[in-house]
Every structure is written in structure tokens, then in C-alpha cells.
PDB file of C-alpha atoms in Angstrom:
ATOM      1  CA  ALA A   1      -2.251   0.454  -7.357  1.00 59.00           C
ATOM      2  CA  SER A   2      -3.449   1.427  -4.069  1.00 86.00           C
ATOM      3  CA  ILE A   3      -2.654  -2.374  -2.074  1.00 91.00           C
ATOM      4  CA  CYS A   4       0.167  -4.224  -2.466  1.00 90.00           C
ATOM      5  CA  VAL A   5       1.080  -7.701  -0.921  1.00 89.00           C
ATOM      6  CA  PHE A   6       4.303  -9.433  -0.848  1.00 87.00           C
ATOM      7  CA  THR A   7       5.536 -11.906   0.723  1.00 83.00           C
ATOM      8  CA  GLU A   8       8.623 -14.332   1.550  1.00 77.00           C
ATOM      9  CA  VAL A   9      10.366 -10.419   2.633  1.00 78.00           C
ATOM     10  CA  GLY A  10      12.129 -11.584   4.634  1.00 72.00           C
ATOM     11  CA  GLU A  11      14.686 -10.010   7.385  1.00 70.00           C
ATOM     12  CA  LEU A  12      15.518  -7.752   4.476  1.00 68.00           C
ATOM     13  CA  TRP A  13      12.019  -5.880   4.496  1.00 64.00           C
ATOM     14  CA  ASN A  14      12.513  -3.044   5.790  1.00 68.00           C
ATOM     15  CA  THR A  15      15.436  -1.853   3.705  1.00 69.00           C
ATOM     16  CA  SER A  16      13.832  -0.125   1.037  1.00 70.00           C
ATOM     17  CA  GLN A  17      11.010   2.028   1.102  1.00 76.00           C
ATOM     18  CA  ILE A  18       8.220   2.186  -1.732  1.00 78.00           C
ATOM     19  CA  PRO A  19       7.172   6.091  -2.641  1.00 81.00           C
ATOM     20  CA  HIS A  20       4.343   7.254  -1.899  1.00 84.00           C
ATOM     21  CA  PHE A  21       3.254   3.993   0.504  1.00 89.00           C
ATOM     22  CA  ASN A  22       2.975   3.069   4.036  1.00 90.00           C
ATOM     23  CA  ILE A  23       4.035   0.076   4.333  1.00 89.00           C
ATOM     24  CA  PHE A  24       2.915  -2.952   7.623  1.00 90.00           C
ATOM     25  CA  HIS A  25       5.075  -5.413   8.405  1.00 86.00           C
ATOM     26  CA  GLN A  26       4.515  -8.614  10.051  1.00 85.00           C
ATOM     27  CA  TYR A  27       7.533 -11.029  11.037  1.00 79.00           C
ATOM     28  CA  GLY A  28       7.362 -14.843   9.836  1.00 75.00           C
ATOM     29  CA  THR A  29       8.360 -17.810  11.579  1.00 75.00           C
ATOM     30  CA  ASN A  30      11.563 -18.249   9.623  1.00 72.00           C
ATOM     31  CA  LYS A  31      14.125 -16.235   8.246  1.00 73.00           C
ATOM     32  CA  SER A  32      12.526 -16.394   4.489  1.00 70.00           C
ATOM     33  CA  GLY A  33       9.004 -15.681   5.502  1.00 73.00           C
ATOM     34  CA  ALA A  34       7.281 -12.521   6.755  1.00 81.00           C
ATOM     35  CA  VAL A  35       4.597 -10.697   4.632  1.00 86.00           C
ATOM     36  CA  CYS A  36       4.378  -7.081   4.309  1.00 89.00           C
ATOM     37  CA  ILE A  37       1.476  -4.923   3.006  1.00 90.00           C
ATOM     38  CA  ALA A  38       2.225  -1.326   1.449  1.00 91.00           C
ATOM     39  CA  ILE A  39      -1.368   0.847   1.304  1.00 91.00           C
ATOM     40  CA  GLY A  40      -0.922   4.396  -0.606  1.00 89.00           C
ATOM     41  CA  LYS A  41      -0.914   6.966   1.036  1.00 86.00           C
ATOM     42  CA  HIS A  42      -3.817   8.552  -0.233  1.00 85.00           C
ATOM     43  CA  LEU A  43      -5.391   5.641   1.541  1.00 88.00           C
ATOM     44  CA  LYS A  44      -5.450   5.416   5.214  1.00 90.00           C
ATOM     45  CA  GLY A  45      -4.381   1.840   6.470  1.00 91.00           C
ATOM     46  CA  SER A  46      -5.021   0.224  10.096  1.00 93.00           C
ATOM     47  CA  ILE A  47      -3.966  -2.818  11.005  1.00 93.00           C
ATOM     48  CA  ILE A  48      -6.190  -5.336  12.838  1.00 93.00           C
ATOM     49  CA  ASP A  49      -4.671  -7.184  15.763  1.00 90.00           C
ATOM     50  CA  LEU A  50      -4.182 -10.703  16.180  1.00 86.00           C
ATOM     51  CA  ASN A  51      -1.793 -13.459  17.045  1.00 80.00           C
ATOM     52  CA  ILE A  52      -1.661 -15.487  13.393  1.00 81.00           C
ATOM     53  CA  GLU A  53       1.876 -15.966  12.737  1.00 79.00           C
ATOM     54  CA  ASN A  54       2.985 -15.188   9.298  1.00 83.00           C
ATOM     55  CA  THR A  55      -0.557 -12.799   8.637  1.00 90.00           C
ATOM     56  CA  ILE A  56      -1.234  -9.526   8.691  1.00 91.00           C
ATOM     57  CA  ILE A  57      -4.843  -7.620   8.111  1.00 95.00           C
ATOM     58  CA  ILE A  58      -5.333  -4.225   6.969  1.00 94.00           C
ATOM     59  CA  ASP A  59      -8.383  -2.111   6.649  1.00 94.00           C
ATOM     60  CA  ALA A  60      -8.266   0.482   3.747  1.00 92.00           C
ATOM     61  CA  ASP A  61     -10.209   3.754   4.080  1.00 91.00           C
ATOM     62  CA  GLY A  62     -10.675   6.277   1.566  1.00 87.00           C
ATOM     63  CA  LEU A  63     -12.189   4.163  -1.343  1.00 88.00           C
ATOM     64  CA  SER A  64     -15.938   3.763  -2.186  1.00 87.00           C
ATOM     65  CA  LYS A  65     -16.184   0.703   0.568  1.00 88.00           C
ATOM     66  CA  THR A  66     -13.549  -0.245   3.366  1.00 91.00           C
ATOM     67  CA  VAL A  67     -11.180  -2.452   2.113  1.00 92.00           C
ATOM     68  CA  LYS A  68      -9.714  -5.760   4.453  1.00 94.00           C
ATOM     69  CA  THR A  69      -6.805  -6.852   2.915  1.00 94.00           C
ATOM     70  CA  ILE A  70      -5.374 -10.073   4.742  1.00 93.00           C
ATOM     71  CA  ALA A  71      -1.909 -11.152   3.254  1.00 91.00           C
ATOM     72  CA  ILE A  72      -0.587 -14.733   4.227  1.00 89.00           C
ATOM     73  CA  TYR A  73       2.603 -16.802   3.867  1.00 85.00           C
ATOM     74  CA  SER A  74       2.952 -20.705   4.594  1.00 79.00           C
ATOM     75  CA  SER A  75       5.836 -21.982   4.536  1.00 73.00           C
ATOM     76  CA  VAL A  76       6.660 -25.195   2.833  1.00 69.00           C
ATOM     77  CA  GLY A  77       4.984 -28.249   4.832  1.00 67.00           C
ATOM     78  CA  GLU A  78       3.385 -25.551   6.908  1.00 67.00           C
ATOM     79  CA  THR A  79      -0.542 -26.685   8.438  1.00 66.00           C
ATOM     80  CA  ARG A  80      -2.869 -23.829   8.136  1.00 65.00           C
ATOM     81  CA  ILE A  81      -6.158 -24.146   9.468  1.00 65.00           C
ATOM     82  CA  LEU A  82      -7.795 -21.406   7.365  1.00 73.00           C
ATOM     83  CA  GLY A  83     -10.823 -21.404   9.745  1.00 80.00           C
ATOM     84  CA  GLU A  84      -9.014 -19.155  12.855  1.00 84.00           C
ATOM     85  CA  LEU A  85      -9.480 -16.384   9.932  1.00 86.00           C
ATOM     86  CA  GLU A  86     -13.355 -16.613   9.918  1.00 88.00           C
ATOM     87  CA  SER A  87     -14.075 -14.477  12.215  1.00 89.00           C
ATOM     88  CA  TYR A  88     -11.659 -11.477  10.203  1.00 91.00           C
ATOM     89  CA  ILE A  89     -13.503 -11.772   7.055  1.00 92.00           C
ATOM     90  CA  THR A  90     -16.333  -9.486   6.424  1.00 91.00           C
ATOM     91  CA  LYS A  91     -17.271  -7.709   3.386  1.00 92.00           C
ATOM     92  CA  ASN A  92     -15.386  -6.385   0.927  1.00 92.00           C
ATOM     93  CA  THR A  93     -12.367  -8.909   2.314  1.00 94.00           C
ATOM     94  CA  ILE A  94      -9.419 -10.131   0.312  1.00 92.00           C
ATOM     95  CA  ILE A  95      -7.965 -13.316   1.280  1.00 91.00           C
ATOM     96  CA  THR A  96      -3.949 -13.410  -0.623  1.00 89.00           C
ATOM     97  CA  GLY A  97      -0.656 -14.201  -0.241  1.00 86.00           C
ATOM     98  CA  ASP A  98       1.969 -17.664  -0.603  1.00 83.00           C
ATOM     99  CA  PHE A  99      -0.043 -20.606   0.539  1.00 79.00           C
ATOM    100  CA  ASN A 100       3.077 -23.234  -0.828  1.00 71.00           C
ATOM    101  CA  ALA A 101      -0.426 -25.395  -1.832  1.00 57.00           C
ATOM    102  CA  SER A 102       0.618 -28.876  -2.795  1.00 52.00           C
ATOM    103  CA  VAL A 103      -0.478 -32.792  -2.926  1.00 45.00           C
ATOM    104  CA  LYS A 104       1.959 -35.717  -2.799  1.00 47.00           C
ATOM    105  CA  GLU A 105      -0.182 -36.877  -5.976  1.00 46.00           C
ATOM    106  CA  TRP A 106       1.241 -34.123  -7.837  1.00 43.00           C
ATOM    107  CA  GLU A 107       4.959 -34.707  -7.799  1.00 49.00           C
ATOM    108  CA  ARG A 108       6.455 -31.754  -9.328  1.00 47.00           C
ATOM    109  CA  SER A 109       6.311 -28.368  -8.244  1.00 52.00           C
ATOM    110  CA  ASN A 110       5.303 -26.345 -11.288  1.00 56.00           C
ATOM    111  CA  ARG A 111       2.201 -25.515  -9.106  1.00 56.00           C
ATOM    112  CA  ASN A 112      -0.189 -22.977  -8.368  1.00 57.00           C
ATOM    113  CA  ILE A 113       0.735 -21.007  -4.711  1.00 67.00           C
ATOM    114  CA  ASP A 114       0.320 -17.822  -5.037  1.00 79.00           C
ATOM    115  CA  LEU A 115      -3.435 -17.719  -4.331  1.00 83.00           C
ATOM    116  CA  THR A 116      -6.373 -14.609  -4.192  1.00 86.00           C
ATOM    117  CA  PHE A 117      -9.881 -14.985  -3.259  1.00 88.00           C
ATOM    118  CA  THR A 118     -11.979 -12.283  -2.905  1.00 90.00           C
ATOM    119  CA  ASN A 119     -15.927 -11.504  -1.815  1.00 92.00           C
ATOM    120  CA  LEU A 120     -16.020  -8.262  -3.327  1.00 89.00           C
ATOM    121  CA  GLY A 121     -17.998  -8.194  -6.360  1.00 89.00           C
ATOM    122  CA  GLY A 122     -16.646  -6.864  -9.404  1.00 89.00           C
ATOM    123  CA  THR A 123     -13.208  -8.274  -9.158  1.00 88.00           C
ATOM    124  CA  ARG A 124     -10.911  -9.576 -12.366  1.00 88.00           C
ATOM    125  CA  GLY A 125      -7.163 -10.957 -11.269  1.00 85.00           C
ATOM    126  CA  GLU A 126      -4.846 -11.801 -13.889  1.00 85.00           C
ATOM    127  CA  THR A 127      -1.490 -13.265 -13.322  1.00 80.00           C
ATOM    128  CA  LEU A 128       1.283 -11.067 -15.054  1.00 80.00           C
ATOM    129  CA  LYS A 129       4.219 -13.373 -16.101  1.00 77.00           C
ATOM    130  CA  MET A 130       7.434 -11.230 -15.471  1.00 70.00           C
ATOM    131  CA  GLY A 131      10.392 -10.892 -13.127  1.00 65.00           C
ATOM    132  CA  THR A 132      13.217 -13.581 -12.337  1.00 59.00           C
ATOM    133  CA  SER A 133      11.592 -15.039  -9.396  1.00 64.00           C
ATOM    134  CA  ASP A 134       9.213 -18.179  -9.603  1.00 65.00           C
ATOM    135  CA  HIS A 135       6.272 -15.873  -7.781  1.00 71.00           C
ATOM    136  CA  TRP A 136       4.708 -13.850 -10.621  1.00 75.00           C
ATOM    137  CA  PRO A 137       2.767 -11.249  -9.760  1.00 80.00           C
ATOM    138  CA  ILE A 138      -1.193 -11.157  -9.358  1.00 82.00           C
ATOM    139  CA  MET A 139      -2.724  -7.990 -10.073  1.00 86.00           C
ATOM    140  CA  ILE A 140      -6.521  -7.582  -9.033  1.00 85.00           C
ATOM    141  CA  THR A 141      -8.642  -4.998 -10.422  1.00 87.00           C
ATOM    142  CA  CYS A 142     -12.212  -4.064  -9.302  1.00 89.00           C
ATOM    143  CA  GLU A 143     -14.393  -1.879 -10.871  1.00 86.00           C
ATOM    144  CA  ASN A 144     -17.399  -1.139  -7.922  1.00 82.00           C
ATOM    145  CA  LEU A 145     -14.322   0.310  -6.047  1.00 81.00           C
ATOM    146  CA  VAL A 146     -13.457   4.438  -6.827  1.00 80.00           C
ATOM    147  CA  PHE A 147     -11.649   6.634  -4.585  1.00 74.00           C
ATOM    148  CA  ASP A 148     -13.659   8.645  -2.001  1.00 70.00           C
ATOM    149  CA  LYS A 149     -12.818  12.294  -3.558  1.00 61.00           C
ATOM    150  CA  ASN A 150     -14.509  13.883  -0.148  1.00 62.00           C
ATOM    151  CA  SER A 151     -11.874  12.469   1.356  1.00 59.00           C
ATOM    152  CA  ILE A 152      -8.582  12.065   0.129  1.00 53.00           C
ATOM    153  CA  PHE A 153      -8.167  14.882  -1.670  1.00 56.00           C
ATOM    154  CA  PRO A 154      -7.529  18.660  -0.863  1.00 60.00           C
ATOM    155  CA  HIS A 155      -9.847  21.113  -1.720  1.00 68.00           C
ATOM    156  CA  VAL A 156      -7.020  23.927  -2.108  1.00 75.00           C
ATOM    157  CA  HIS A 157      -9.007  27.516  -2.297  1.00 81.00           C
ATOM    158  CA  TRP A 158      -6.582  28.601  -5.493  1.00 82.00           C
ATOM    159  CA  LYS A 159      -7.378  32.318  -5.326  1.00 86.00           C
ATOM    160  CA  ALA A 160      -6.166  32.402  -2.451  1.00 88.00           C
ATOM    161  CA  TYR A 161      -2.916  30.313  -3.690  1.00 84.00           C
ATOM    162  CA  GLU A 162      -2.381  32.746  -6.395  1.00 86.00           C
ATOM    163  CA  ALA A 163      -3.061  35.942  -4.370  1.00 89.00           C
ATOM    164  CA  ILE A 164      -0.389  34.977  -1.415  1.00 90.00           C
ATOM    165  CA  LEU A 165       2.166  33.752  -4.024  1.00 88.00           C
ATOM    166  CA  THR A 166       1.744  37.037  -5.491  1.00 89.00           C
ATOM    167  CA  LEU A 167       2.310  39.002  -2.552  1.00 90.00           C
ATOM    168  CA  LEU A 168       5.157  37.077  -2.163  1.00 90.00           C
ATOM    169  CA  GLN A 169       6.910  37.026  -5.102  1.00 88.00           C
ATOM    170  CA  SER A 170       9.466  39.951  -4.663  1.00 89.00           C
ATOM    171  CA  PHE A 171      10.559  38.020  -1.861  1.00 89.00           C
ATOM    172  CA  TRP A 172      11.838  34.852  -2.819  1.00 87.00           C
ATOM    173  CA  GLN A 173      13.460  36.493  -6.199  1.00 85.00           C
ATOM    174  CA  LYS A 174      15.166  38.790  -3.276  1.00 86.00           C
ATOM    175  CA  GLU A 175      16.015  35.485  -1.567  1.00 85.00           C
ATOM    176  CA  GLN A 176      16.970  33.839  -5.047  1.00 81.00           C
ATOM    177  CA  ILE A 177      19.947  36.301  -5.756  1.00 83.00           C
ATOM    178  CA  ARG A 178      21.914  36.482  -2.549  1.00 79.00           C
ATOM    179  CA  THR A 179      24.510  34.275  -2.059  1.00 69.00           C
ATOM    180  CA  MET A 180      22.381  31.639  -0.372  1.00 74.00           C
ATOM    181  CA  PRO A 181      23.131  28.205  -2.512  1.00 82.00           C
ATOM    182  CA  VAL A 182      20.276  27.065  -5.252  1.00 81.00           C
ATOM    183  CA  ASP A 183      19.592  23.801  -4.014  1.00 82.00           C
ATOM    184  CA  ASP A 184      18.862  25.553  -0.486  1.00 84.00           C
ATOM    185  CA  TRP A 185      16.812  28.046  -1.741  1.00 86.00           C
ATOM    186  CA  CYS A 186      14.880  25.341  -4.209  1.00 85.00           C
ATOM    187  CA  MET A 187      14.340  22.835  -1.324  1.00 85.00           C
ATOM    188  CA  ASN A 188      13.066  26.598   1.214  1.00 87.00           C
ATOM    189  CA  TYR A 189      10.624  26.936  -2.271  1.00 87.00           C
ATOM    190  CA  VAL A 190       9.364  23.998  -2.499  1.00 87.00           C
ATOM    191  CA  ARG A 191       8.921  23.731   1.689  1.00 87.00           C
ATOM    192  CA  PHE A 192       7.166  27.246   1.348  1.00 88.00           C
ATOM    193  CA  LEU A 193       4.207  25.829  -1.145  1.00 86.00           C
ATOM    194  CA  VAL A 194       3.735  22.605   0.301  1.00 82.00           C
ATOM    195  CA  ALA A 195       3.006  24.653   3.589  1.00 85.00           C
ATOM    196  CA  LEU A 196       0.847  27.179   1.611  1.00 85.00           C
ATOM    197  CA  GLU A 197      -1.256  24.352   0.161  1.00 81.00           C
ATOM    198  CA  LYS A 198      -1.685  22.713   3.419  1.00 77.00           C
ATOM    199  CA  GLN A 199      -2.782  26.631   4.700  1.00 79.00           C
ATOM    200  CA  THR A 200      -5.446  27.156   1.821  1.00 74.00           C
ATOM    201  CA  ASP A 201      -6.999  23.953   2.017  1.00 66.00           C
ATOM    202  CA  ALA A 202      -7.836  24.434   4.991  1.00 56.00           C
ATOM    203  CA  MET A 203      -9.721  27.893   3.898  1.00 56.00           C
TER     204      MET A 203
END
């Protein structure tokens, strides 16, 4: 997944992290409310400034189109005026969240309260019947979106990378047989490889 939305995250939203994702959060009006949007680090997420409770809006760049995601949590009994979001809806917008939608005539809790709306063409939604919560995940895929490879994937100069590794091979071998603990050596070597990749990316 590239974009994930979580509702009812409450006060514990920052007690765990999602590897390789940046998390954007908006507090809710009650202790069990609040919403989060997690954006994969291969994308660039920008939060939109707004003053609407239990709502967060993120623009995600790095795909063939900029995608705007609006995440909403409505607590039970809360009246949401969705018209207040109208000015934020542009092309390629996804609105999703826990709306706690109901009408008195239903007199039942077995209802669809997690909803997703979008004006993105080529989208397909699927409810994944998994997990222990009464909220099943909704997976949205879009055949019209692809990764912008020119902006998100590094262009590493692999010949230069290989040449530098070859030149420094004896140095790292000597470091390995020194009294340095293996874990420390491994950590230093990994840091070196990451730094080298970034340097050769700039060539």
C-alpha cells in the first residue's frame, strides 16, 4: 500500500510506527476519536491546513497524479456537514473514513459505517473481511495511477558505486578483523553503503 487511513486511533496513535511510512495525525473531539493518514516514504505527503475537527487532508505526490486524501471520523450522534469539505475537493480526491452513518428506521447496528468516495477514474474498492475489529479494512486500487519513476526512484551510478567498493574493500576487511564487535562493524558498514549510494545518486 502507498496510502493508508486509520480512524478511531484515540490517544495511542503514536505508540507504534509503520515501517517506511510517514504518519499524519489529527486529534479528535473525544478520547477514542482522531484520524491518521500514513503515506509511504516513496511518496511526498503534504498536510492541508484546515480547521475542521476529526478531519485530515493530505496531498500525496510521487504518483502520475497528485492524489488528495480526506480522512474523516464521525462519532456516534455527531452531525457532519460535508458541504464544509466542498472547497477542498479537487480532481483525484479520495474521501474515506468512519462516518457512523445510520437512520433510526434501521434499528440495527449491522450497517455500513466505513465509506469511501472518489472521483478518481479506474478505481475499484473491496472490503477485506479480516481482523478482530467490527471495522473491516477497505482496499482501494486504481489502474490509472502509476509511480512517477523519475521523481521517486534514485538514479544510482552503479559503475562508480562498484569502483569505490572495490577500492575500499581491503579497508573494510581490516576493520572486520580488528577487535571491534561484529554488530558495530556491521552497523558502520551499512551506514557506509547507504552514504555511498546517496553520493553516487548525485553523480
